[in-house]
Coordinates of C-alpha atoms and ligand atoms in Angstrom, one line a residue:
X165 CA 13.4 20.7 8.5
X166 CA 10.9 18.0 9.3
X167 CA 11.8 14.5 7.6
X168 CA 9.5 13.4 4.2
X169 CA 7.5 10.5 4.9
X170 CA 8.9 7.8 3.3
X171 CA 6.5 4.7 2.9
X172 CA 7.9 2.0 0.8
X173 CA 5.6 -1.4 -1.1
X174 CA 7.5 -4.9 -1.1
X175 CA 9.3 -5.4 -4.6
X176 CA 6.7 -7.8 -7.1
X177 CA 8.4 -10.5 -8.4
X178 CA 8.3 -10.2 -12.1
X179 CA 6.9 -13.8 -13.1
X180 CA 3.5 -13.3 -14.0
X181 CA 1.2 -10.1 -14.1
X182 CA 0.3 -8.5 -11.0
X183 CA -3.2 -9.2 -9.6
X184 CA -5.8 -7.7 -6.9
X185 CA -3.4 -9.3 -3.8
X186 CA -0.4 -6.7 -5.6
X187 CA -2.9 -4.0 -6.4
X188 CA -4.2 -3.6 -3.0
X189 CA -0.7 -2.8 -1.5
X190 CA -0.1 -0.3 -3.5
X191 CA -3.4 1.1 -3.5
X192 CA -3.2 1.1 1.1
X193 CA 0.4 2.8 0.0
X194 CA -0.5 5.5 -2.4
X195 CA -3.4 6.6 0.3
X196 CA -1.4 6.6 2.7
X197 CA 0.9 8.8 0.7
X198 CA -1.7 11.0 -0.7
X199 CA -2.6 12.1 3.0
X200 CA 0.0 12.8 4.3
X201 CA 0.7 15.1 0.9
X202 CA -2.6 16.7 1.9
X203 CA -1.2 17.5 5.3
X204 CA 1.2 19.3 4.0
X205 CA 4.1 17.1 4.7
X206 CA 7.0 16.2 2.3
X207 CA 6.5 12.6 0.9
X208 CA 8.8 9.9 -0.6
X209 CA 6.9 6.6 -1.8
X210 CA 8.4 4.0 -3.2
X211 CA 7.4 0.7 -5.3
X212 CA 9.2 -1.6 -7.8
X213 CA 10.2 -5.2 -9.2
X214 CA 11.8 -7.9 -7.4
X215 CA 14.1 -9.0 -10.7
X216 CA 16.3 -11.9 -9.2
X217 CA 16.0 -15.4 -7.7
X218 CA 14.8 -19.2 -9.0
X219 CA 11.6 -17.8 -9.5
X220 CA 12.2 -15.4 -12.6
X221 CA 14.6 -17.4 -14.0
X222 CA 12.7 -20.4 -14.0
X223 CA 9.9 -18.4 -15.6
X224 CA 12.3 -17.0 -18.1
X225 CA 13.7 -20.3 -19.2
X226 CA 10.2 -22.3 -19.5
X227 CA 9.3 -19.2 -22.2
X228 CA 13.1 -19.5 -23.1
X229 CA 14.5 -16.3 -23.1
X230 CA 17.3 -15.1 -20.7
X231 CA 16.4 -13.3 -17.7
X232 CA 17.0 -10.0 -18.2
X233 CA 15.2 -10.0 -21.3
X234 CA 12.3 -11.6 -19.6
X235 CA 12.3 -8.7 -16.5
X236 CA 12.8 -6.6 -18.7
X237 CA 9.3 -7.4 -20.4
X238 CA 7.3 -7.8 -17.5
X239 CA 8.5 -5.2 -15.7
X240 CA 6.4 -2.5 -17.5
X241 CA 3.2 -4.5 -16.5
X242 CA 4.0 -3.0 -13.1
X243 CA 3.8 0.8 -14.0
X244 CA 1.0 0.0 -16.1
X245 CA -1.3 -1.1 -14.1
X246 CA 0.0 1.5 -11.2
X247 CA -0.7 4.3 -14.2
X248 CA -4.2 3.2 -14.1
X249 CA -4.9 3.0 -10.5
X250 CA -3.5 5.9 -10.3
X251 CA -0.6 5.3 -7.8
X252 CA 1.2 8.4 -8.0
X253 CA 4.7 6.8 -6.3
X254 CA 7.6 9.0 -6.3
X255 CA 10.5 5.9 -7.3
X256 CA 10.4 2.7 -9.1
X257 CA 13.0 0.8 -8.2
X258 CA 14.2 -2.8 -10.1
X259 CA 16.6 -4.9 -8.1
X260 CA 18.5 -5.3 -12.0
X261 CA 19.0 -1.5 -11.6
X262 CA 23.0 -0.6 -11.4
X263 CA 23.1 1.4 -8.1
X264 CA 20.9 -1.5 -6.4
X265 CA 24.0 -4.1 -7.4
X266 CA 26.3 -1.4 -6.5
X267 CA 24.7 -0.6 -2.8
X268 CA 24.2 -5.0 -2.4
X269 CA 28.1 -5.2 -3.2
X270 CA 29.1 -2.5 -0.5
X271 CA 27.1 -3.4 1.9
X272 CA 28.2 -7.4 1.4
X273 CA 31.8 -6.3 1.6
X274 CA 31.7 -4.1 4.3
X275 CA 29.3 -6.9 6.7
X276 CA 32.3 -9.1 6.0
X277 CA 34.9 -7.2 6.9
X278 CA 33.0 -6.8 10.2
X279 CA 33.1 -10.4 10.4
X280 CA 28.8 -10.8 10.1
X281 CA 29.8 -13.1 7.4
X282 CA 31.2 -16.0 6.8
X283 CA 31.7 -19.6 4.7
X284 CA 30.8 -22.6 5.4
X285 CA 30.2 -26.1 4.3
X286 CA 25.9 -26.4 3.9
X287 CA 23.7 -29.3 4.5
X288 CA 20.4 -28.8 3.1
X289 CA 17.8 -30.7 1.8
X290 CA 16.8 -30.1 -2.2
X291 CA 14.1 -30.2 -3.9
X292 CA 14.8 -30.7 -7.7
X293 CA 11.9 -29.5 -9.4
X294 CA 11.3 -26.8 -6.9
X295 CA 14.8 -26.0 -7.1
X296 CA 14.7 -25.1 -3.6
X297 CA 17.0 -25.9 -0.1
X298 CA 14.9 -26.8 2.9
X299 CA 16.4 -26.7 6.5
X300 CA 15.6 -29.9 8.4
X301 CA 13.2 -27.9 10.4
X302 CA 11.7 -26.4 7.3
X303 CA 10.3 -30.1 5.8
X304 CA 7.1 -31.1 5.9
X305 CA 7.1 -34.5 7.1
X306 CA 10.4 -35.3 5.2
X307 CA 9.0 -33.8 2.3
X308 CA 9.6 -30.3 0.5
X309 CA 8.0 -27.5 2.3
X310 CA 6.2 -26.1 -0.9
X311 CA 5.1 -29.0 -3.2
X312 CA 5.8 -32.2 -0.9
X313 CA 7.7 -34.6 -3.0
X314 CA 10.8 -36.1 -2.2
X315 CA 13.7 -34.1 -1.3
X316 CA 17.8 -35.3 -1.6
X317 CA 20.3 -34.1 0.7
X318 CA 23.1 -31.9 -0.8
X319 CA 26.3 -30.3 0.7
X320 CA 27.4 -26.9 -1.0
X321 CA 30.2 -24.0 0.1
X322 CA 28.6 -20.8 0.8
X323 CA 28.3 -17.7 3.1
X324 CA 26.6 -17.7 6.1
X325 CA 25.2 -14.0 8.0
X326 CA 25.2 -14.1 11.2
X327 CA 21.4 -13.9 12.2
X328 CA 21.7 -16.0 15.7
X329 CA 23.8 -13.3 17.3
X330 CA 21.2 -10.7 17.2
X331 CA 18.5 -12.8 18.9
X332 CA 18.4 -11.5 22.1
X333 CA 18.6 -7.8 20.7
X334 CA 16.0 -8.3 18.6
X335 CA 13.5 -9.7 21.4
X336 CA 14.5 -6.4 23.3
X337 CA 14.1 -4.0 20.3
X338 CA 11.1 -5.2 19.6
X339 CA 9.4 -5.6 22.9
X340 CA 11.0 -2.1 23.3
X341 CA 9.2 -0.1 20.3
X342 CA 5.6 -1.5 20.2
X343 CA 4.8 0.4 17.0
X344 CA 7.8 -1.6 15.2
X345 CA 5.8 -4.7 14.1
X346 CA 1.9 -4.0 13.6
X347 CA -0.3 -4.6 14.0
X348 CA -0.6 -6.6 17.5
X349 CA -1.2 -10.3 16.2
X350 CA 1.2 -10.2 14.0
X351 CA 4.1 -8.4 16.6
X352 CA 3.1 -11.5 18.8
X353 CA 3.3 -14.1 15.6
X354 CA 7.0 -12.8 15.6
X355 CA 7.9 -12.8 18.9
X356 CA 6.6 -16.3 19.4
X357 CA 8.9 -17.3 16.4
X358 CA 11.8 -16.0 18.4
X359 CA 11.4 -18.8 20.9
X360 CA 13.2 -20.9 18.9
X361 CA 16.7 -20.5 18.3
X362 CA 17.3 -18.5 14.9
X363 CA 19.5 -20.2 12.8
X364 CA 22.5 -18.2 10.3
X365 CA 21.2 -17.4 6.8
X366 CA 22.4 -18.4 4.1
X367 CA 23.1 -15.5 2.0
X368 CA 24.6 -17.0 -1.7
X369 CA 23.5 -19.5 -4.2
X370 CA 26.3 -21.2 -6.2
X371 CA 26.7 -20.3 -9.7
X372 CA 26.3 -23.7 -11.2
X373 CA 22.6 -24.4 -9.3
X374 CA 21.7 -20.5 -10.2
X375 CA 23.1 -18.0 -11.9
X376 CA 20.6 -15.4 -12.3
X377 CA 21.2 -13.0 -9.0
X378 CA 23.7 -10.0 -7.9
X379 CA 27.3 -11.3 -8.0
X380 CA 28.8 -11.9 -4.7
X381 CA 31.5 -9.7 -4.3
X382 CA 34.3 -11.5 -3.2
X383 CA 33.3 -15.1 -4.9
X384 CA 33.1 -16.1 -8.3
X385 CA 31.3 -18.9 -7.8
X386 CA 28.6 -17.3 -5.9
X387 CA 25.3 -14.9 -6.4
X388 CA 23.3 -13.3 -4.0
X389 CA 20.1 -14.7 -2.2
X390 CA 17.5 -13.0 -3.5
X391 CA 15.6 -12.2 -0.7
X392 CA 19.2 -10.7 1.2
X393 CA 19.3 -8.5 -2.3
X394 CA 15.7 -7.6 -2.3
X395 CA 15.4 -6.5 1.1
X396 CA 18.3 -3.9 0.6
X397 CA 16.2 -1.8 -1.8
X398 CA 14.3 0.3 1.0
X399 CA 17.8 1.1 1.5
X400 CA 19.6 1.1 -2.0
X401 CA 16.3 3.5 -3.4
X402 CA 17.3 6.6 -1.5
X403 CA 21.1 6.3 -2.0
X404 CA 22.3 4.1 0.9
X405 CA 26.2 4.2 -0.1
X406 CA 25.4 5.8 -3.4
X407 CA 24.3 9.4 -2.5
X408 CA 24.4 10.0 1.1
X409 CA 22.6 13.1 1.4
X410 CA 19.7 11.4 -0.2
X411 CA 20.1 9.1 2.5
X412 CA 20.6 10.9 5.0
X413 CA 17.5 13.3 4.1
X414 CA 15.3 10.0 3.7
X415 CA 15.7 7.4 5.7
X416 CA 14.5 5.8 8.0
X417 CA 11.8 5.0 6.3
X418 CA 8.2 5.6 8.4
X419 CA 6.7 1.9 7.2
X420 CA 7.1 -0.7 5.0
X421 CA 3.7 -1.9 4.0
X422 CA 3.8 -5.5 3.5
X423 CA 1.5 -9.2 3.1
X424 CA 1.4 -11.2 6.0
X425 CA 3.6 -14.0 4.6
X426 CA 6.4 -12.1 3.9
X427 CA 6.1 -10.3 7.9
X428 CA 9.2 -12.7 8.9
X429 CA 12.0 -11.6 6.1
X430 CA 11.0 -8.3 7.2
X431 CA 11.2 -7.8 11.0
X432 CA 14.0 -10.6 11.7
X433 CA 16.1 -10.7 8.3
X434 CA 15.8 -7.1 7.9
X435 CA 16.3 -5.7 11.4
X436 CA 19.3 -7.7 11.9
X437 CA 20.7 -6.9 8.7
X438 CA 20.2 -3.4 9.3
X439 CA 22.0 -3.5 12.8
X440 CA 24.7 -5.2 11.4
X441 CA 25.3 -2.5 8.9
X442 CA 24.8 -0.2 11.4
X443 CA 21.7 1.7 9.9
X444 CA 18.7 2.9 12.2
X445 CA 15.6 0.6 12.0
X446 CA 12.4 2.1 10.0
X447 CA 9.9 3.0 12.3
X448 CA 6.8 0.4 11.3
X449 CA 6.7 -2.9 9.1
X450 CA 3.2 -3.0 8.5
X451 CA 1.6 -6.4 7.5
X452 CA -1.9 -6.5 6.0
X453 CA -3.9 -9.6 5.0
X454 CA -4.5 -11.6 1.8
X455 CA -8.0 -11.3 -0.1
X456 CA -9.2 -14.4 -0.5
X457 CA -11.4 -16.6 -2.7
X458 CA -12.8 -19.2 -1.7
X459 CA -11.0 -19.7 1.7
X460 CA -7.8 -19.7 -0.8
X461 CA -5.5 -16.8 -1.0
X462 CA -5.6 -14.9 -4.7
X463 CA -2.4 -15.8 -6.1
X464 CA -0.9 -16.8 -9.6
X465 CA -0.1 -20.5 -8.7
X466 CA -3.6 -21.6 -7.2
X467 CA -5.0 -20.0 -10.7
X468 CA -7.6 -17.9 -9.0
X469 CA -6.3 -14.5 -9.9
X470 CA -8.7 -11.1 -9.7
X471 CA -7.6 -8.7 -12.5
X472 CA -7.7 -5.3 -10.6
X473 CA -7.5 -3.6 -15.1
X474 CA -11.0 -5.4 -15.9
X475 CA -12.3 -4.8 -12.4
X476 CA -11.4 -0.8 -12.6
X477 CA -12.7 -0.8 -16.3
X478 CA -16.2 -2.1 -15.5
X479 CA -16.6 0.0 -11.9
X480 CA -14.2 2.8 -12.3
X481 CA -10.7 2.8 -10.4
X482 CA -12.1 4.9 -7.6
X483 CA -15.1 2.0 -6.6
X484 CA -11.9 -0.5 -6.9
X485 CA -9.7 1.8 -4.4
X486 CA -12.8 2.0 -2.2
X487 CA -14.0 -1.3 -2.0
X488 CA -10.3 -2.9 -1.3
X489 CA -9.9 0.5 1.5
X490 CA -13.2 0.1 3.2
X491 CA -14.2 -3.7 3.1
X492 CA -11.6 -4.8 5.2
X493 CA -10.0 -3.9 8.5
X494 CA -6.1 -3.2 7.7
X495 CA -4.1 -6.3 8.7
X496 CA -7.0 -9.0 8.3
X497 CA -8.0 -10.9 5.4
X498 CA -10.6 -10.1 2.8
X499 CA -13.1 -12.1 1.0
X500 CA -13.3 -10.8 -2.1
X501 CA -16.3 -11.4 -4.3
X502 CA -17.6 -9.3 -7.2
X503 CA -21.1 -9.1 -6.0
X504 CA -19.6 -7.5 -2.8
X505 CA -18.1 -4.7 -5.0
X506 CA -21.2 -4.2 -7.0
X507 CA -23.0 -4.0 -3.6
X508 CA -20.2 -1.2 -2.2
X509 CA -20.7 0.6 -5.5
X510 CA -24.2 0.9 -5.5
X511 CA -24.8 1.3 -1.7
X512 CA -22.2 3.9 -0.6
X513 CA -21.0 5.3 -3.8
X514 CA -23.9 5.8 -6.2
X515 CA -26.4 6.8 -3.1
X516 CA -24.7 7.9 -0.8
X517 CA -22.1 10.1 -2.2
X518 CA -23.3 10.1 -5.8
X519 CA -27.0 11.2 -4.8
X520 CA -25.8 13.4 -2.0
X521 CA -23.8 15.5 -5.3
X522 CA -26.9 15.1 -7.5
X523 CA -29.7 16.4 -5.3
X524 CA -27.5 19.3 -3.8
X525 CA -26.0 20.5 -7.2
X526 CA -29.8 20.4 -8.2
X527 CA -31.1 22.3 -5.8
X528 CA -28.8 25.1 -6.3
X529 CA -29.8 24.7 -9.8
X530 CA -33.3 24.8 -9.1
X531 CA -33.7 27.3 -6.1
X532 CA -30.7 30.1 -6.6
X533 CA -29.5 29.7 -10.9
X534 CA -27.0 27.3 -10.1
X535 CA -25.0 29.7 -7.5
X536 CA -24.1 28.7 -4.3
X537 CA -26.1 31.1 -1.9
X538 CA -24.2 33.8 0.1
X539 CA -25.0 33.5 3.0
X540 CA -23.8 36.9 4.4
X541 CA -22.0 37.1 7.8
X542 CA -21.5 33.5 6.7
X543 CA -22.0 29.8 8.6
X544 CA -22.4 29.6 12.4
X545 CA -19.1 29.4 14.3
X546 CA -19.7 26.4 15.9
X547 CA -19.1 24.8 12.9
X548 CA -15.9 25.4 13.3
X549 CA -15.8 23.4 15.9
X550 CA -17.4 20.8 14.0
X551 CA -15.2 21.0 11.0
X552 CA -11.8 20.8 13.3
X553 CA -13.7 17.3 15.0
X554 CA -14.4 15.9 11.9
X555 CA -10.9 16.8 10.8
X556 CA -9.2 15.1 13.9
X557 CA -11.0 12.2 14.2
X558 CA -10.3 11.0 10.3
X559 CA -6.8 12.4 10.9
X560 CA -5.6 10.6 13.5
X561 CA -7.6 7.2 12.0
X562 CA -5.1 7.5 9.2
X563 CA -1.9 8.2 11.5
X564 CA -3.1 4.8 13.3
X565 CA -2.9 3.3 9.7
X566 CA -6.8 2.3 9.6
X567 CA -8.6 3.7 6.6
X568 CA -11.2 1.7 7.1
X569 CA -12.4 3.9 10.2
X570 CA -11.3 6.9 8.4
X571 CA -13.5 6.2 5.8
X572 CA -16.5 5.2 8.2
X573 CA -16.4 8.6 9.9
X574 CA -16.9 10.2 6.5
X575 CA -19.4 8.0 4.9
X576 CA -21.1 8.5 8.9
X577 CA -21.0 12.5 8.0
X578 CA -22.2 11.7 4.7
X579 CA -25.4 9.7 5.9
X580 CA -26.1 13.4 8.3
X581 CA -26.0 15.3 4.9
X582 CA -28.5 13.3 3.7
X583 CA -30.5 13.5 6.6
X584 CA -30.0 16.6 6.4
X585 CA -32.0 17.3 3.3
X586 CA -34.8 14.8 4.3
X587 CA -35.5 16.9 7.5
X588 CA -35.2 20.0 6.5
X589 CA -36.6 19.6 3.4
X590 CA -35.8 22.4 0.9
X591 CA -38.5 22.0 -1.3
X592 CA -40.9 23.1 1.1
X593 CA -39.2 26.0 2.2
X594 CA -38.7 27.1 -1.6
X595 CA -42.6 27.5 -1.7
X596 CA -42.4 30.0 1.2
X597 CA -41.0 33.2 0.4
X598 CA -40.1 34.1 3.6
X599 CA -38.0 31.2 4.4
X600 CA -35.6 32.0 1.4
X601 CA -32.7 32.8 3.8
X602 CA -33.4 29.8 5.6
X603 CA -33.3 27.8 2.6
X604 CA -29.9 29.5 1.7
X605 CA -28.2 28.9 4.8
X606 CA -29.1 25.0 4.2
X607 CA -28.0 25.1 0.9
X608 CA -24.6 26.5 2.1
X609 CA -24.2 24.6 4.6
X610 CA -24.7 21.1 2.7
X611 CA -22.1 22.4 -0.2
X612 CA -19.6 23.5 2.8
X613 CA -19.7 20.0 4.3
X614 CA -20.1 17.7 0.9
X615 CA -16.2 20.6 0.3
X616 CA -14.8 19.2 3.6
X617 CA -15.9 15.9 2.4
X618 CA -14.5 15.6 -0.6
X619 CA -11.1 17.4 0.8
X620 CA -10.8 14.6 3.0
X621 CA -11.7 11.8 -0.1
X622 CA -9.0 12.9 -2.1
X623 CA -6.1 10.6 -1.1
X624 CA -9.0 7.5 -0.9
X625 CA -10.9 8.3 -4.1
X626 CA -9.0 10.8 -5.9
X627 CA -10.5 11.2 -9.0
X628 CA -14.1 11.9 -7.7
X629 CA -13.1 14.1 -5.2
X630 CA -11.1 16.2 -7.6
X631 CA -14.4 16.0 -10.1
X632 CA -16.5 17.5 -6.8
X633 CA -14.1 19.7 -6.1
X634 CA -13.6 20.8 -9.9
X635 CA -17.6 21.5 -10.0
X636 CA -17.5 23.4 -6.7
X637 CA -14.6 25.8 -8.6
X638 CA -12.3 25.2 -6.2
X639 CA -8.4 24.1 -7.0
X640 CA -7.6 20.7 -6.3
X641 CA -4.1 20.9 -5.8
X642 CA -5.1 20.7 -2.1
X643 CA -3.2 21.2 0.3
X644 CA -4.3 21.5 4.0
X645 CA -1.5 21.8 6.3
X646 CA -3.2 22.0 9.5
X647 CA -6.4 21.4 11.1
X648 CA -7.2 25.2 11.5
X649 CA -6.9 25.6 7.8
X650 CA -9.5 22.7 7.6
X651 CA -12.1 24.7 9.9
X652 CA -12.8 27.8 7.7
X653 CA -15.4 27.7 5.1
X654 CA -14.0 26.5 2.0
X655 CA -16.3 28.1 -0.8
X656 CA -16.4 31.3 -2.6
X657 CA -20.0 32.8 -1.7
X658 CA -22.2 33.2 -5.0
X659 CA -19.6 30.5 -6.8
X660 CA -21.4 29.0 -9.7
X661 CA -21.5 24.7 -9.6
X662 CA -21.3 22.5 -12.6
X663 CA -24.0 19.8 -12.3
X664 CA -22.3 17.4 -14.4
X665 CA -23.2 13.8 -15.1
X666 CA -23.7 11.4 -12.2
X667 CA -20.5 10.8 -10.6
X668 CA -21.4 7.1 -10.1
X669 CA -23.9 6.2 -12.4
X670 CA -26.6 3.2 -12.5
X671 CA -24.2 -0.1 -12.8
X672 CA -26.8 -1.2 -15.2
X673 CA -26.3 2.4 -16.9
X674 CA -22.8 2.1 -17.1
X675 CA -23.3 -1.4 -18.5
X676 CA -25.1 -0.1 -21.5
X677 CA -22.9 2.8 -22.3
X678 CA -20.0 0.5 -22.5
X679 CA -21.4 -1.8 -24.5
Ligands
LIG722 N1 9.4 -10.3 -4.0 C1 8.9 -10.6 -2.7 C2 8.9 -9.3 -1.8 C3 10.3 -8.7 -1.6 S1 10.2 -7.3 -0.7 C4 11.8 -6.8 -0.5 C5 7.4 -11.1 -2.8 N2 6.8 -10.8 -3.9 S2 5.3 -11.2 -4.4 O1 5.1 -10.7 -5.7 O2 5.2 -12.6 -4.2 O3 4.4 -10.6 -3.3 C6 4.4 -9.2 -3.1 C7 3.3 -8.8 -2.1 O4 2.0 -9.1 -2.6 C8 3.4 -9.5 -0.7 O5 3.3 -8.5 0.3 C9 2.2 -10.4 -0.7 O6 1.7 -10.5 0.6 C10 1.2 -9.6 -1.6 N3 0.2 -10.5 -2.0 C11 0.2 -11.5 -2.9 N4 -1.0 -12.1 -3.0 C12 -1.8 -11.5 -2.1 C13 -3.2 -11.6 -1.8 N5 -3.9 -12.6 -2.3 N6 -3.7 -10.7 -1.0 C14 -3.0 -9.7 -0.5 N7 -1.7 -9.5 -0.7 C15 -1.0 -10.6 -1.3 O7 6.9 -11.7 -1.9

């Protein structure tokens, strides 16, 4: 039995609503998720909350309500905005969840019994009102790394893992397995990190500066660093220590989709971690860009948040999903700006794809009563040919994680369909009898393509392929398998097609309707 493909999102911390920066990782995940479902193969994809840390309780004390009360409130903001982008993940996982504490507390006492752990006296420096420990190394000019006021040197007891013994390995594993860290720049950004020495993480907090985190199992006077907590849900979610036949059927995950700024607690903490537990590496950590405003990075605390709910109201999810898919190349950063989106919307979706719908369902309309022509011995078997190519190419774009060329080489095919119709110009052959079959077999042909089309638009734009898909009569539950399936002809000769209303209609249209 071949493994599910199990692509995981980074928790979101829970202390304020998610925004375009959160939506767009989950919206690269649940595409890559939906294709590989259309390939047939088994998937597991899984998202959630980051619950624990300074952060969240901070939050939850300034609105002054404990912190589980307060996660447990903003938590649902999550799977409400995931319910209207339509991320269809398979898990939801909270780092307050039982079985996550449970797996964090075995796998704490069993790295210490191995001796990866250990206590020791800790010199840091602390920054009061960011409540936050700098390394020497870490300060900005003296100065606290995140807002750059003072700091006070502090001594505290608490556990140390071991992360400088697995240097060397890690240089080796990762100059080993080049598809480990992606993509490219950011394997080097790593590896050029890792000519410094790495220095032991510090794993716990004390109770008395923070109490809100995972016990630490063999302490008292200790909680869990949230990050050493969160990290273990990739593991914790499919029953690492908990249900080992979930495990074992699971893991290792394929990739772990995450932002650029978080690419270091995921390919040094992590990897270490995991070879110190003794657990097989997941086979990518894939770090995409930020979007961008202004030259500043959308996010909470510069105030410059996109809301991806008012955004999908006013252009419809699908334009959202496409715009954040096909603006930017995966792994660089995105400047997002409304008028961009409009300009995506109108350009590619309403005429390209939208007209391309409208004036074939038309013309079948007009020219055979709104039946797709049959065609007879059917379409030409180079197409075939044709189909499996187009198949391949989009395919293997998406196995190379880069939807931005997979969805190039469909809009390219959907630029040819609408040549198509401008050269050979049904209209005219309507007016002469004799070319009727002609005029059939260009019908057919256009509907067969705009199928293939829409087959492969499903995990990008789901709900308008399934509306094209749902007006051609065929089932959308698609499921592909392989690329020979993908060659044949997909429609029922003499099928009738639904018209329908324009699937991306005028923005100015659409204004005035909602209004
Ligand atoms: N809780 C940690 C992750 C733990 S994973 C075990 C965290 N949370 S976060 O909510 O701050 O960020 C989550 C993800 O959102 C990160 O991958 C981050 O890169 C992404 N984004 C936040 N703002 C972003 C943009 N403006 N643009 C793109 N993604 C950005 O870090």
């Amino acid at each position: 039995m071949t493994k599910p493909y199990y692509i995981t999102t980074p928790l979101y911390y829970v202390n304020a609503s998610p925004h375009i920066g959160h939506a767009y990782t989950n919206i690269l995940c649940d595409t890559f998720a939906r294709f590989h479902k259309l390939l047939g193969e088994e998937v597991f994809f899984m998202t959630g909350t980051d619950e624990h840390g300074t952060k969240i309780d901070r939050a939850a004390r300034d609105q002054k309500k404990e912190p589980k009360a307060y996660v447990d409130e903003m938590m649902p903001k999550f799977k409400e905005l995931w319910n209207i982008l339509g991320i269809e993940y398979d898990y939801f996982i909270r780092t307050t969840d039982v079985n996550h504490k449970k797996a964090v507390g075995n796998i704490l006492r069993d790295l210490e019994a191995k001796g990866e752990i250990y206590k020791a006296s800790y010199k840091g420096w602390y920054c009061v009102p960011c409540e936050s420990f700098w390394t020497k190394l870490q300060l900005v000019e003296g100065k606290c790394h995140d807002c750059h006021r003072e700091v006070q040197e502090l001594e505290e007891e608490n556990y140390f893992f071991k992360l400088s013994k697995y240097q060397d390995w890690l240089i080796q594993y990762i100059n080993d397995n080049p598809n480990f860290v992606r993509p490219e720049m950011r394997r080097n950004e790593i590896l050029g990190f890792l000519r410094e020495p790495l220095e032991d993480l510090c794993i716990t907090r004390p109770r008395t500066r923070l109490a809100w985190g995972i016990d630490y199992p063999t302490s008292k006077e200790h909680v869990v660093y949230v990050w050493f907590d969160a990290l273990i849900n990739y593991v914790s979610g499919v029953g690492f220590t908990i249900d080992e036949k979930k495990f074992k059927k699971l893991w290792p995950a394929d990739v772990h989709m995450v932002g650029k700024d978080i690419l270091r607690h995921h390919t040094v903490y992590w990897p270490i971690m995991l070879k110190a537990m003794g657990v097989e590496m997941p086979k990518t950590v894939l770090a995409h860009g930020w979007w961008t405003m202004a030259g500043t990075k959308v996010s909470k605390s510069r105030g410059n948040t996109v809301d991806p709910v008012e955004l999908s109201k006013k252009y419809g999810v699908d334009a959202f999903r496409y715009f954040l898919l096909r603006e930017v190349t995966l792994g660089l950063d995105g400047a997002f700006s409304e008028d961009l989106l409009a300009e995506r919307y109108t350009s590619d979706l309403a005429n390209d794809l939208g007209n391309l719908w409208f004036r074939l369902a038309s013309m079948v309309d007009k020219y055979f009563e709104g039946r797709i022509p049959d065609v007879g011995a059917g379409l030409k078997p180079a197409l075939i040919n044709e189909f499996s190519n187009f198949y391949e190419e989009v395919t293997s774009a998406m196995k190379n994680y880069d939807p931005r060329t997979a969805l190039n080489i469909i809009w390219k095919k959907i630029t040819v369909l609408n040549q198509m119709i401008e050269e050979k110009k049904p209209w005219v052959l309507a007016k002469d009898p004799k070319r009727k079959s002609e005029l059939a077999e260009a019908l057919c042909l256009l509907a067969e393509w705009l199928t293939h089309v829409a087959v492969l638009l499903l995990p990008f734009i789901p709900g308008t392929a399934q509306q094209i898909l749902k007006r051609l009569k065929l089932k959308i539950e698609w499921m592909i398998k392989s690329g020979e399936e993908f060659s044949k002809p997909f429609l029922k000769p003499g099928v009738s097609v639904e018209r329908g209303e324009a699937l991306f209609p005028r923005l100015d249209e659409k204004e005035a309707a909602q209004h």
